[in-house]
Short mmCIF file of C-alpha atoms in Angstrom, two decimals:
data_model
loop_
_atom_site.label_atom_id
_atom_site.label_comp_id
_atom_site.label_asym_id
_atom_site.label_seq_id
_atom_site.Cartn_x
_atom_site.Cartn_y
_atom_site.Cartn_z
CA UNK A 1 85.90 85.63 70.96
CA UNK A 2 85.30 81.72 71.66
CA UNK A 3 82.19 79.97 73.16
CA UNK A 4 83.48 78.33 76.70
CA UNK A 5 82.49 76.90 79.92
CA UNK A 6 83.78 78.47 82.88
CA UNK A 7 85.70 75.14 83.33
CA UNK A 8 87.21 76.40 79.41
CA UNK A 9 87.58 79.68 80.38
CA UNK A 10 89.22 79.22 83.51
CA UNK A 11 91.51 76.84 81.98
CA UNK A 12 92.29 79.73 79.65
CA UNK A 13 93.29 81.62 82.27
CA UNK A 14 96.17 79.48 83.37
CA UNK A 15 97.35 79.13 80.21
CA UNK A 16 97.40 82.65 79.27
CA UNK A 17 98.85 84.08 82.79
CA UNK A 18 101.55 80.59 82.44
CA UNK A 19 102.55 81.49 79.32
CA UNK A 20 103.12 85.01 79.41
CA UNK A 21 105.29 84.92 82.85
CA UNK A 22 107.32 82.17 84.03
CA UNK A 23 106.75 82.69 87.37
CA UNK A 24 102.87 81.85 87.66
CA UNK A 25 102.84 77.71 88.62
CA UNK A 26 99.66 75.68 89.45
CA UNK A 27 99.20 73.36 91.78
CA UNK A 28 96.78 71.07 94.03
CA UNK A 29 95.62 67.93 94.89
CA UNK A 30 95.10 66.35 91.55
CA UNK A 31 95.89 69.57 89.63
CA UNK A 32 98.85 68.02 87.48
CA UNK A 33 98.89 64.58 85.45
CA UNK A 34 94.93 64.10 86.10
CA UNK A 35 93.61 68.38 84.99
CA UNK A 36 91.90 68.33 88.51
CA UNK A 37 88.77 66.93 89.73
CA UNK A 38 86.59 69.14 87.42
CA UNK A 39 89.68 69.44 84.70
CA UNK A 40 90.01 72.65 84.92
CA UNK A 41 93.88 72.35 84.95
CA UNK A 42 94.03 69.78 81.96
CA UNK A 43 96.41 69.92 79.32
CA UNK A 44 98.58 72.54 81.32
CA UNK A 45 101.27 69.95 82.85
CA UNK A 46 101.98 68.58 79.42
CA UNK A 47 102.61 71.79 77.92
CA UNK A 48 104.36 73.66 80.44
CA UNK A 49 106.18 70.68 82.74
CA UNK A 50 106.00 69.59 86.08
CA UNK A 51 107.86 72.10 87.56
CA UNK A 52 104.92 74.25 86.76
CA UNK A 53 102.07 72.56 87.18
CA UNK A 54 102.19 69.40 89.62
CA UNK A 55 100.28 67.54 92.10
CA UNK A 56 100.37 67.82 95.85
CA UNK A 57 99.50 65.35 98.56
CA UNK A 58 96.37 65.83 100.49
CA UNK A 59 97.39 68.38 102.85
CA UNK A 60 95.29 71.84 102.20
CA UNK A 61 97.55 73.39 104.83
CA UNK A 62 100.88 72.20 103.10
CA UNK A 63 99.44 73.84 99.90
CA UNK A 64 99.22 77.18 101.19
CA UNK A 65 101.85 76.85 103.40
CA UNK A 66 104.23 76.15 100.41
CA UNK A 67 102.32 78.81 98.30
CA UNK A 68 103.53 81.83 100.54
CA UNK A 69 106.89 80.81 100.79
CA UNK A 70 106.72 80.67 96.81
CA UNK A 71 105.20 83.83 96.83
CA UNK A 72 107.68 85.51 99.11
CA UNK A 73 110.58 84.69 96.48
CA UNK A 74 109.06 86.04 94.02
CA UNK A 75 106.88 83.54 92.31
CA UNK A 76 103.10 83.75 91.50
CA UNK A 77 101.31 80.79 92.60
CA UNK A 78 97.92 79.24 92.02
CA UNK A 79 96.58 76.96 93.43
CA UNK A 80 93.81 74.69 93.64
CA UNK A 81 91.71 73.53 97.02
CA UNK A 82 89.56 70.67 95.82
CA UNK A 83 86.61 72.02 97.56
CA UNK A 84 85.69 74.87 99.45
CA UNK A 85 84.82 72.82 102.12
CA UNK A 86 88.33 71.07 102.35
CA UNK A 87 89.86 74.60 102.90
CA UNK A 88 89.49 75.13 107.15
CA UNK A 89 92.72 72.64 107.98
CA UNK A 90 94.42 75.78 105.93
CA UNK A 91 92.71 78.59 107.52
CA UNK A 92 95.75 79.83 109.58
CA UNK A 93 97.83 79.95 106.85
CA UNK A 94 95.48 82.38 104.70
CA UNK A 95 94.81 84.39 107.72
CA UNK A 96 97.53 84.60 110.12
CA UNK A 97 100.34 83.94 106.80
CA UNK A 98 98.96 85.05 103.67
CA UNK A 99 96.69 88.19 104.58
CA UNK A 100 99.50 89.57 106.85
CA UNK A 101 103.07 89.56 104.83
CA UNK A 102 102.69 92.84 103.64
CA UNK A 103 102.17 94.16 106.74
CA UNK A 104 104.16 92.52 108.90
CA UNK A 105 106.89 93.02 106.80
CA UNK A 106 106.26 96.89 106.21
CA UNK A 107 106.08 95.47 102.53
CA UNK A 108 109.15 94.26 102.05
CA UNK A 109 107.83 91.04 100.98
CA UNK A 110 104.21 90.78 99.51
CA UNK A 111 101.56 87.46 98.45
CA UNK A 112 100.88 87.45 95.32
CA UNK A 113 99.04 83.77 95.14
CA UNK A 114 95.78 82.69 94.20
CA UNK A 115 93.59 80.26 96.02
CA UNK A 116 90.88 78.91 93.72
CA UNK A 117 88.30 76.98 95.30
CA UNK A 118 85.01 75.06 93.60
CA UNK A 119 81.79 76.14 95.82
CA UNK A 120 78.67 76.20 96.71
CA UNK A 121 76.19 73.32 96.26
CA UNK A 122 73.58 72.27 93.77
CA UNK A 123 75.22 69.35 92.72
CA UNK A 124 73.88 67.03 95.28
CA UNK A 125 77.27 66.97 97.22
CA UNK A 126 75.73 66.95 100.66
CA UNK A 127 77.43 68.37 103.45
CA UNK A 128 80.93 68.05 102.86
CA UNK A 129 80.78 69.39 99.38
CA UNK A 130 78.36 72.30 99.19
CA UNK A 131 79.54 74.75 101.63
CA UNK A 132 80.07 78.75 100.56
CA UNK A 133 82.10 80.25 102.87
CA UNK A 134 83.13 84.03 101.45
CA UNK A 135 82.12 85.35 104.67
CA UNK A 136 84.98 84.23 106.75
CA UNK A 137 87.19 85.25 103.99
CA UNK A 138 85.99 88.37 103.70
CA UNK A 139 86.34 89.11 107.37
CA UNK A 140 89.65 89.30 107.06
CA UNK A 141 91.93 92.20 106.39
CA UNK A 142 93.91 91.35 103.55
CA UNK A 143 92.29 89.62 101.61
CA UNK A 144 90.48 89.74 97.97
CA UNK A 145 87.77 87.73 97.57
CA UNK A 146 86.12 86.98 93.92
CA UNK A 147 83.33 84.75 92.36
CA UNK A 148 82.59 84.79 88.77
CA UNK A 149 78.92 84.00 87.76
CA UNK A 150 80.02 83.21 83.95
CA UNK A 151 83.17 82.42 81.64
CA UNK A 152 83.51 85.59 80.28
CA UNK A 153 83.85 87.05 83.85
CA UNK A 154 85.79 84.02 84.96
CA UNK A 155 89.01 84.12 82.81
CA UNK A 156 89.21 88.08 83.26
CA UNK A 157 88.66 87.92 87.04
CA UNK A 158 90.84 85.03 87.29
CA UNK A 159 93.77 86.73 85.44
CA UNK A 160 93.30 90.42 87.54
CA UNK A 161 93.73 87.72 90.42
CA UNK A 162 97.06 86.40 89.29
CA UNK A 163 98.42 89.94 88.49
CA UNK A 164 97.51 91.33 91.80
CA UNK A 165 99.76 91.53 94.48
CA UNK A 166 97.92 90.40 97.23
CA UNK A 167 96.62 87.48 98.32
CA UNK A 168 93.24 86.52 95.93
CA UNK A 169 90.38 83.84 97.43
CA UNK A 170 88.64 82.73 93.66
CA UNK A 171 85.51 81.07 94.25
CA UNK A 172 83.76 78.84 91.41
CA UNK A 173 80.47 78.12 91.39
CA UNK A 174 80.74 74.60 90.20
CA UNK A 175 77.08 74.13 90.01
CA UNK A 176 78.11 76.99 87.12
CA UNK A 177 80.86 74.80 85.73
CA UNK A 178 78.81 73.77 82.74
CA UNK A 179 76.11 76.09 82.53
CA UNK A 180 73.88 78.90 83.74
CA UNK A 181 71.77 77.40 86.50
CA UNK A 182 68.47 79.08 87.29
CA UNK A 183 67.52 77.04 90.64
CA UNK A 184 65.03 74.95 88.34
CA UNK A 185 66.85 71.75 88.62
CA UNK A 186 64.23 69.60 87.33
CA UNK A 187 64.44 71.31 83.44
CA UNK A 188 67.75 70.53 81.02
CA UNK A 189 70.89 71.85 81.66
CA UNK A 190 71.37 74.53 79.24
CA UNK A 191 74.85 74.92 77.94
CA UNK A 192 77.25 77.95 78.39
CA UNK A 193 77.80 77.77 74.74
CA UNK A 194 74.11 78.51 73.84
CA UNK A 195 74.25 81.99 76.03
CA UNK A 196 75.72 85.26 75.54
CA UNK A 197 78.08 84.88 78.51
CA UNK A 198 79.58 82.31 77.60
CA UNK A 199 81.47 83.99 74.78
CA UNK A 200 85.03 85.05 75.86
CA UNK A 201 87.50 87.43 74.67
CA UNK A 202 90.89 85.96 73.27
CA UNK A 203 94.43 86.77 74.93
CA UNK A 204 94.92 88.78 78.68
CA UNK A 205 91.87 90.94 78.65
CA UNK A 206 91.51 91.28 82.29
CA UNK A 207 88.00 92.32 84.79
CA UNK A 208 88.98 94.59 87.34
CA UNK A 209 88.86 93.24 90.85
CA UNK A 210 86.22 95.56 92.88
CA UNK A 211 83.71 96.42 89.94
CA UNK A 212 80.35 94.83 90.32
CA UNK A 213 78.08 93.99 87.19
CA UNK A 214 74.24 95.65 85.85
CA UNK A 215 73.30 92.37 84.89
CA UNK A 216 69.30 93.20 84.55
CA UNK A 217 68.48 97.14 84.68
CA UNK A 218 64.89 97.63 86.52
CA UNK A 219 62.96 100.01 88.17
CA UNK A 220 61.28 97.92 90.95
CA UNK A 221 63.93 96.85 93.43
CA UNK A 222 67.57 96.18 93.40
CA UNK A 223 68.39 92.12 94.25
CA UNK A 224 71.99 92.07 94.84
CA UNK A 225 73.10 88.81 94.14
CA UNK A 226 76.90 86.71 93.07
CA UNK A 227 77.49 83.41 91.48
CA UNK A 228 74.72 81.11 90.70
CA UNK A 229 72.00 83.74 93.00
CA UNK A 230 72.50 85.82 89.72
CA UNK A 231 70.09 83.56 87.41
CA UNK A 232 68.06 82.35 90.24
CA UNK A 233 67.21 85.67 90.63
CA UNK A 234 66.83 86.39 87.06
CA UNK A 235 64.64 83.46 87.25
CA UNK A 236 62.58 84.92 90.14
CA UNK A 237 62.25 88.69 88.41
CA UNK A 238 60.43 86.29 85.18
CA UNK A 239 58.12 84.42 87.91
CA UNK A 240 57.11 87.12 89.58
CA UNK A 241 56.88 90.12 87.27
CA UNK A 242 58.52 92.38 89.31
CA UNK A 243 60.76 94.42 87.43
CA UNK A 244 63.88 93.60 89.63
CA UNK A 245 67.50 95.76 88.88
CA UNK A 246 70.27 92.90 89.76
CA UNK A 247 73.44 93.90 90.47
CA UNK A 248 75.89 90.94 90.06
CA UNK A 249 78.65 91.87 92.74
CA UNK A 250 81.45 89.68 91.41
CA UNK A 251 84.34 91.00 93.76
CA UNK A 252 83.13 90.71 97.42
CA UNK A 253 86.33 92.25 98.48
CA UNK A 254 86.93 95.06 97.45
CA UNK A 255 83.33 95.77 96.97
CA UNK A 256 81.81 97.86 94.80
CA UNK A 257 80.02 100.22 97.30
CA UNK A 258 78.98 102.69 94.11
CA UNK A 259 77.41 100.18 92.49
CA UNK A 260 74.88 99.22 95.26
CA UNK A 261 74.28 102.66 96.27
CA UNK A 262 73.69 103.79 93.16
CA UNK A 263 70.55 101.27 92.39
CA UNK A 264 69.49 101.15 95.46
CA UNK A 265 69.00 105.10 94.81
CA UNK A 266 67.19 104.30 92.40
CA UNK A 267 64.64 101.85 93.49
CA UNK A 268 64.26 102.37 97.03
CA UNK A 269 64.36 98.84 97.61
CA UNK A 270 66.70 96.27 98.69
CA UNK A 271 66.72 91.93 98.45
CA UNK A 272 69.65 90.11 98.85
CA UNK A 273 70.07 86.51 98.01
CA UNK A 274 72.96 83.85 99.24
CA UNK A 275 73.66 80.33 98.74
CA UNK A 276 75.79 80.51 102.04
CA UNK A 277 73.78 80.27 105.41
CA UNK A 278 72.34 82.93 106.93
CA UNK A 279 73.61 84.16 110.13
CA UNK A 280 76.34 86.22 109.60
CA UNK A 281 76.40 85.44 106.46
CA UNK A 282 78.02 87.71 103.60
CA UNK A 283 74.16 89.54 102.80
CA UNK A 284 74.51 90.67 106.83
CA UNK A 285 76.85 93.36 105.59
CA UNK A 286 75.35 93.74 102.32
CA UNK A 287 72.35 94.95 104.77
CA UNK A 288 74.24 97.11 107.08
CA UNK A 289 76.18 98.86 104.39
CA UNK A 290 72.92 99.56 102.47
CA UNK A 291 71.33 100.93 105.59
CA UNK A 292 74.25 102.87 106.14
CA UNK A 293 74.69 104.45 103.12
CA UNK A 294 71.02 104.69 101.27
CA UNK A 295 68.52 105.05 104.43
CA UNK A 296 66.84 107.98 103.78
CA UNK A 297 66.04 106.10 99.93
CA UNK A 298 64.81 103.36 101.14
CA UNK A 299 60.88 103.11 101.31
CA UNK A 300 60.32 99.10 102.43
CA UNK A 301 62.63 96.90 104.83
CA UNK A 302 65.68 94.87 102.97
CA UNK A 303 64.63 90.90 103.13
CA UNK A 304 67.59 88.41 103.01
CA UNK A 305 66.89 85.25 101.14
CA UNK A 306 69.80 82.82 101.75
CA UNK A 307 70.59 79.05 102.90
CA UNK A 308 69.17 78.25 106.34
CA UNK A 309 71.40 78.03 109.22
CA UNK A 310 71.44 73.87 109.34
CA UNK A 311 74.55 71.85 107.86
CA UNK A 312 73.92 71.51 103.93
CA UNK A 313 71.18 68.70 103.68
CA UNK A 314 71.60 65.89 100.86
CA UNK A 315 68.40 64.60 100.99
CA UNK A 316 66.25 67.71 101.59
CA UNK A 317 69.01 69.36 98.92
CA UNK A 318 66.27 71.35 97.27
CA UNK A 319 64.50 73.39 100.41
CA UNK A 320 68.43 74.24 101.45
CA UNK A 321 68.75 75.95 98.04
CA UNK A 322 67.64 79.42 97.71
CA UNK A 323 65.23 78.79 94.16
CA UNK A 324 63.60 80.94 92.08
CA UNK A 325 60.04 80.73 94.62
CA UNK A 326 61.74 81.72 97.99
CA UNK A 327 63.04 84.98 95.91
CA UNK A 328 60.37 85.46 94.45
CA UNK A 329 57.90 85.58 97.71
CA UNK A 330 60.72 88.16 98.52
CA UNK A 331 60.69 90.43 95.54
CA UNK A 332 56.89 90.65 95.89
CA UNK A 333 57.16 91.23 100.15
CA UNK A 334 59.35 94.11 99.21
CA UNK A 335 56.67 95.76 97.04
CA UNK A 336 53.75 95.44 99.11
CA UNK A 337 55.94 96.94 102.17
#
């Protein structure tokens, strides 16, 4: 085991997935000679050449583009969009390309690439950085869709992704880049290094795509939360004193139906928290599947606590972000229903 970062242990990744086959290369805008814009690629061009990790212009749609006709001769790409909110001009290609060669080919050829995107906000990015868009990713028939909430789960998740066969969408929270972030972002950051998840297994030990985490047990309520939601809500079960069961998701797609189920068995109550915004966001299904699957458990309406549905604010930054207070008046809604 090592202490990381997620930016360390996501790093790791690549290096352990490039050294072990030949055919994994990384690429993006930035991604070679500079380590990308939060260096999570550093050091990887120098020790494993440009023909395996390189830069690419500033076309998101090229990227992919050139990443499933990698893919479809046999070689396992990943690659980098700067943002998740640079992603749209390469929409088509993940949906109408990428999602569909295995089908559309009766699976003679298949996509095994990897689209890792930094998202969510936090980081006073405004509205061109700060954008979490799983939903429309997970809309769509062939597609996996991850996000890690710490390095330990990052490098695992991040190598499953490379060794699938399909088509992966890896979302980073990069407000989680350097550290757990509870939604209090008036304390000190607190490193990764100084917290249990932040130590990481050596070598290819891999998290399976489609199993969701017990990161708190409880009696209370189930929150079901992914990415940095995990410790605001953790924050929010502290504040309020209700004795919350959270259930970090980490695979959106395939999701891990028996997880949910399961707690929400147990509890009889459902809250669901997003960074995203909230119509149609991803906590819509969350809600229908619950309904669907635990109604006769539940004994209080599900609340949804989430971004509001308004472009991500820069100056008002801080009544955008779901924090520990809005889940909080949530968790202790649910009880009194």
């Amino acid at each position: 085991m090592a202490q990381m970062t997620m930016i360390e242990a996501i790093r790791e990744a690549h290096d352990v997935a490039m050294a072990a086959d030949e055919k994994v290369v990384v690429y993006g805008e930035d991604v070679g000679y500079f380590g990308g814009v939060f260096r999570c690629t550093a050091g990887l061009q120098e020790k494993y050449g440009k023909s395996r990790c390189f830069d690419a212009p500033i076309n998101e749609a090229g990227i992919v583009g050139t990443a499933i006709g990698m893919a479809a001769y046999g070689l396992k790409p990943v690659i980098e969009i700067q943002f998740a909110d640079y992603v749209y001009p390469a929409y088509d290609q993940i949906v109408s390309e990428a999602a569909r060669l295995r089908h559309r080919s009766n699976a003679d050829f298949t996509c095994p690439i990897v689209i890792r995107m930094p998202t969510g906000g936090g980081i006073f990015g405004g509205q061109t950085h700060s954008q979490s868009p799983e939903a429309l990713f997970t809309h769509v028939s062939g597609l996996k869709v991850v996000m890690p909430s710490n390095p330990r789960d990052a490098k695992g998740l991040l190598l499953a992704s490379i060794a699938d066969p399909d088509p992966v969408i890896f979302l980073e929270p990069k407000r989680l880049y350097n550290g757990p972030f509870d939604g209090h972002h008036d304390k000190p950051i607190v490193s990764w290094k100084k917290h249990a998840l932040g130590d990481v297994p050596d070598g290819d030990e891999e998290v399976p795509l489609g199993k969701a985490a017990l990161y708190r047990e409880g009696k209370d309520v189930t929150v079901l939360a992914y990415g940095t939601m995990v410790y605001v809500a953790e924050a929010a079960v502290e504040q309020s004193g209700v004795d919350a069961e959270i259930i970090d998701l980490r695979t959106l797609m395939p999701l891990d139906l028996d997880a949910i189920v399961s707690s929400v068995e147990k509890t009889g109550r459902c809250v669901i928290v997003h960074e995203a915004t909230r119509t149609s966001g991803f906590g819509a299904e969350l809600m229908s599947l619950v309904q669907e699957t635990c109604f006769y458990h539940l004994e209080a309406p599900m609340i949804r606590v989430t971004g509001w549905d308004t472009p991500y604010p820069h100056a008002q930054e801080w009544e955008y972000f779901p924090g520990p207070a809005r889940v909080g008046e949530a968790l202790k809604k649910v009880m009194e229903a």
